Short mmCIF file of C-alpha atoms in Angstrom, two decimals:
data_model
loop_
_atom_site.label_atom_id
_atom_site.label_comp_id
_atom_site.label_asym_id
_atom_site.label_seq_id
_atom_site.Cartn_x
_atom_site.Cartn_y
_atom_site.Cartn_z
CA SER A 21 -1.52 -7.12 4.22
CA GLN A 22 -2.29 -3.89 6.03
CA LYS A 23 -1.05 -0.82 4.25
CA ILE A 24 -0.95 2.83 5.31
CA GLU A 25 -0.16 5.46 2.72
CA GLN A 26 0.97 8.99 3.35
CA ASN A 27 2.27 11.24 0.63
CA SER A 28 6.03 10.83 0.51
CA GLU A 29 6.48 14.18 -1.22
CA ALA A 30 6.83 17.20 1.02
CA LEU A 31 3.92 19.61 1.14
CA ASN A 32 5.04 23.20 0.65
CA ILE A 33 2.58 25.95 1.52
CA GLN A 34 2.59 29.64 2.26
CA GLU A 35 2.15 30.94 5.79
CA GLY A 36 -1.47 31.64 6.63
CA LYS A 37 -2.86 29.00 4.27
CA THR A 38 -4.53 25.76 5.33
CA ALA A 39 -2.35 22.66 5.09
CA THR A 40 -4.12 19.38 4.33
CA LEU A 41 -2.38 16.05 4.77
CA THR A 42 -3.82 12.70 3.73
CA CYS A 43 -3.64 9.25 5.25
CA ASN A 44 -5.09 6.34 3.26
CA TYR A 45 -5.23 2.75 4.35
CA THR A 46 -6.16 -0.65 2.94
CA ASN A 47 -6.88 -4.09 4.36
CA TYR A 48 -7.57 -2.58 7.76
CA SER A 49 -10.57 -1.72 9.91
CA PRO A 50 -9.07 0.47 12.60
CA ALA A 51 -10.93 1.29 15.79
CA TYR A 52 -9.14 4.62 15.95
CA LEU A 53 -6.67 6.79 14.12
CA GLN A 54 -4.02 9.08 15.57
CA TRP A 55 -1.93 11.91 14.22
CA TYR A 56 1.54 12.70 15.52
CA ARG A 57 4.06 15.43 14.82
CA GLN A 58 7.76 14.60 14.57
CA ASP A 59 10.55 17.15 14.37
CA PRO A 60 14.03 16.18 13.08
CA GLY A 61 15.98 14.28 15.70
CA ARG A 62 13.04 14.10 18.09
CA GLY A 63 10.40 11.58 19.05
CA PRO A 64 6.82 11.79 17.77
CA VAL A 65 4.42 13.96 19.73
CA PHE A 66 0.77 12.94 19.96
CA LEU A 67 -1.68 15.48 18.51
CA LEU A 68 -5.14 14.00 18.06
CA LEU A 69 -7.04 10.72 18.25
CA ILE A 70 -10.27 10.11 16.35
CA ARG A 71 -12.40 7.03 16.86
CA GLU A 72 -14.12 5.00 14.15
CA ASN A 73 -17.54 6.35 15.08
CA GLU A 74 -16.39 9.99 14.90
CA LYS A 75 -16.41 11.93 11.66
CA GLU A 76 -14.42 14.96 12.74
CA LYS A 77 -12.31 16.20 15.62
CA ARG A 78 -10.89 19.64 16.30
CA LYS A 79 -8.20 21.03 18.54
CA GLU A 80 -7.26 24.68 18.23
CA ARG A 81 -6.01 25.11 14.62
CA LEU A 82 -6.08 21.37 13.95
CA LYS A 83 -8.91 19.39 12.40
CA VAL A 84 -9.01 15.69 11.62
CA THR A 85 -11.63 13.83 9.61
CA PHE A 86 -12.06 10.07 9.46
CA ASP A 87 -13.98 8.43 6.62
CA THR A 88 -14.16 4.67 7.18
CA THR A 89 -15.94 4.18 3.84
CA LEU A 90 -13.19 5.88 1.86
CA LYS A 91 -10.60 4.48 4.30
CA GLN A 92 -9.07 7.90 4.60
CA SER A 93 -8.21 10.52 7.17
CA LEU A 94 -7.51 14.15 6.41
CA PHE A 95 -5.45 16.32 8.74
CA HIS A 96 -5.86 20.08 8.42
CA ILE A 97 -3.83 22.90 9.94
CA THR A 98 -5.53 26.25 9.48
CA ALA A 99 -3.66 29.57 9.48
CA SER A 100 -0.41 27.66 9.14
CA GLN A 101 2.81 29.08 10.56
CA PRO A 102 6.49 28.33 9.83
CA ALA A 103 6.62 26.70 13.30
CA ASP A 104 4.18 24.06 11.99
CA SER A 105 6.92 22.76 9.67
CA ALA A 106 7.54 19.14 10.65
CA THR A 107 6.76 15.58 9.62
CA TYR A 108 3.25 14.42 10.43
CA LEU A 109 2.58 10.74 11.04
CA CYS A 110 -0.74 8.97 11.05
CA ALA A 111 -1.18 5.80 13.07
CA LEU A 112 -4.01 3.29 12.95
CA GLY A 113 -5.01 1.12 15.84
CA GLY A 114 -7.41 -1.65 16.67
CA SER A 115 -5.43 -3.24 19.42
CA TYR A 116 -2.86 -1.70 21.71
CA ILE A 117 -0.20 -1.51 19.03
CA PRO A 118 -0.80 1.23 16.47
CA THR A 119 0.62 0.89 12.98
CA PHE A 120 2.39 4.01 11.76
CA GLY A 121 2.60 5.50 8.30
CA ARG A 122 5.89 6.87 6.99
CA GLY A 123 4.77 10.44 7.47
CA THR A 124 4.49 13.51 5.27
CA SER A 125 6.82 16.47 5.60
CA LEU A 126 5.13 19.86 5.82
CA ILE A 127 7.09 23.02 5.03
CA VAL A 128 5.42 26.35 5.73
CA HIS A 129 7.12 29.26 4.02
CA PRO A 130 7.00 32.72 5.59
CA ASN B 23 6.22 15.94 35.33
CA ALA B 24 9.20 14.67 33.39
CA GLY B 25 8.50 13.06 30.07
CA VAL B 26 9.83 9.79 28.77
CA MET B 27 13.59 9.68 29.16
CA GLN B 28 15.92 7.70 26.96
CA ASN B 29 19.65 7.31 27.20
CA PRO B 30 22.05 7.47 25.71
CA ARG B 31 20.82 9.84 23.01
CA HIS B 32 23.58 8.71 20.68
CA LEU B 33 25.40 5.40 20.79
CA VAL B 34 28.23 4.25 18.56
CA ARG B 35 29.21 0.60 18.51
CA ARG B 36 31.51 -1.50 16.38
CA ARG B 37 30.22 -4.63 14.69
CA GLY B 38 29.99 -7.49 17.15
CA GLN B 39 29.63 -5.32 20.26
CA GLU B 40 26.55 -5.10 22.46
CA ALA B 41 24.21 -2.11 22.60
CA ARG B 42 22.05 -1.34 25.65
CA LEU B 43 19.33 1.25 25.30
CA ARG B 44 17.50 2.51 28.35
CA CYS B 45 14.04 3.99 28.72
CA SER B 46 12.43 5.51 31.80
CA PRO B 47 8.67 5.92 31.31
CA MET B 48 6.66 8.90 32.45
CA LYS B 49 5.70 8.92 36.11
CA GLY B 50 2.62 6.81 36.64
CA HIS B 51 3.06 4.86 33.39
CA SER B 52 3.48 1.13 33.66
CA HIS B 53 3.47 0.21 29.97
CA VAL B 54 6.44 0.60 27.64
CA TYR B 55 6.74 0.15 23.90
CA TRP B 56 9.90 0.04 21.77
CA TYR B 57 9.99 1.09 18.11
CA ARG B 58 12.69 1.29 15.47
CA GLN B 59 12.79 3.95 12.80
CA LEU B 60 14.99 3.82 9.73
CA PRO B 61 15.54 6.88 7.51
CA GLU B 62 12.55 7.50 5.25
CA GLU B 63 10.62 4.70 6.94
CA GLY B 64 7.84 4.61 9.45
CA LEU B 65 8.06 3.58 13.03
CA LYS B 66 8.18 -0.19 13.31
CA PHE B 67 6.85 -1.78 16.47
CA MET B 68 9.27 -4.08 18.26
CA VAL B 69 8.02 -5.00 21.72
CA TYR B 70 5.40 -4.07 24.32
CA LEU B 71 6.10 -4.59 28.01
CA GLN B 72 4.59 -4.12 31.41
CA LYS B 73 6.72 -4.28 34.51
CA GLU B 74 8.27 -7.76 34.73
CA ASN B 75 6.19 -8.97 31.81
CA ILE B 76 6.53 -9.02 28.02
CA ILE B 77 3.07 -8.54 26.53
CA ASP B 78 3.90 -8.66 22.83
CA GLU B 79 7.26 -9.16 21.18
CA SER B 80 5.97 -9.93 17.70
CA GLY B 81 8.07 -7.16 16.16
CA MET B 82 11.36 -8.22 17.69
CA PRO B 83 13.93 -10.03 15.55
CA LYS B 84 14.23 -13.59 16.82
CA GLU B 85 17.95 -13.40 17.42
CA ARG B 86 20.24 -10.92 19.14
CA PHE B 87 17.45 -8.66 20.42
CA SER B 88 15.91 -8.79 23.88
CA ALA B 89 13.96 -6.43 26.10
CA GLU B 90 13.07 -6.23 29.75
CA PHE B 91 11.18 -3.94 32.10
CA PRO B 92 12.15 -4.85 35.66
CA LYS B 93 10.16 -4.05 38.76
CA GLU B 94 12.67 -1.33 39.58
CA GLY B 95 14.57 0.74 37.08
CA PRO B 96 14.27 1.53 33.41
CA SER B 97 13.27 -0.68 30.52
CA ILE B 98 16.26 -2.02 28.61
CA LEU B 99 16.48 -2.92 24.93
CA ARG B 100 19.54 -5.05 24.37
CA ILE B 101 21.11 -5.80 21.02
CA GLN B 102 23.88 -8.36 21.02
CA GLN B 103 26.56 -8.67 18.34
CA VAL B 104 25.38 -5.59 16.50
CA VAL B 105 25.58 -5.41 12.71
CA ARG B 106 25.52 -2.37 10.43
CA GLY B 107 21.85 -3.01 9.64
CA ASP B 108 20.99 -2.32 13.29
CA SER B 109 21.87 1.36 12.78
CA ALA B 110 18.64 3.26 13.33
CA ALA B 111 16.77 5.47 15.75
CA TYR B 112 15.17 3.52 18.57
CA PHE B 113 12.20 5.12 20.27
CA CYS B 114 10.55 4.21 23.49
CA ALA B 115 6.99 5.20 24.36
CA SER B 116 5.01 4.80 27.55
CA SER B 117 1.37 4.80 28.51
CA THR B 118 -0.80 4.34 31.58
CA GLY B 119 -2.36 1.15 30.31
CA LEU B 120 -5.73 2.35 31.59
CA GLU B 121 -7.47 2.69 28.23
CA GLY B 122 -6.20 -0.50 26.69
CA ALA B 123 -6.20 -0.25 22.93
CA LYS B 124 -6.80 3.50 22.93
CA ASP B 125 -4.03 4.43 25.33
CA THR B 126 -2.13 7.51 24.25
CA GLN B 127 1.55 6.75 23.86
CA TYR B 128 4.10 9.36 24.88
CA PHE B 129 7.41 9.07 23.10
CA GLY B 130 10.92 9.69 24.30
CA PRO B 131 13.57 11.56 22.28
CA GLY B 132 15.07 8.36 20.92
CA THR B 133 18.50 6.76 20.88
CA ARG B 134 20.40 6.96 17.63
CA LEU B 135 22.51 3.86 17.24
CA THR B 136 25.35 3.88 14.75
CA VAL B 137 27.21 0.66 14.05
CA LEU B 138 30.62 1.11 12.49
#
């Protein structure tokens, strides 16, 4: 069955460093991959979409890579700030219904 | 442009009662999705609707759960005879439906259902 893995342990980093979050998947050939941010008690907020034929996508301090051979996406936040602290979800899609990972909590310490 | 609205934000029900969760999509969006999120778990797809039409309800439990998106008014997720296991956060998302599989979904703030 399809499986999406995101590190269940929180990632703790110091302000100003680059945060890197990982999303691995198995038994899936997604047409696209999305990253969302979710704050406690709030709904997910869409950040970036990367398609299967794209290797990398950037948006301001965010960068996403998509390696369909390794079946992995990396999500980077450069010059991280305490305000970036949240849970980050990856979602894979081939049809109109994306499948979400459980998310990884990021904590940026001042 | 108002985002996706959900109400109530918090809902408490006793076992056996009915829960009605409402979702108003973003202006111009005709597609609605419902998800359930349990603590420490990912978002689980429940149902995908267009106005007056259920597109995909493969994630909905076969009993007690139903959803609708009428021509006028919000989408409703209805849970009959609630049980403690129904306690969760229920999120609604909407999209334009214009890009099919690659539509961006915009999420509401969620309804947190607690069953006593």
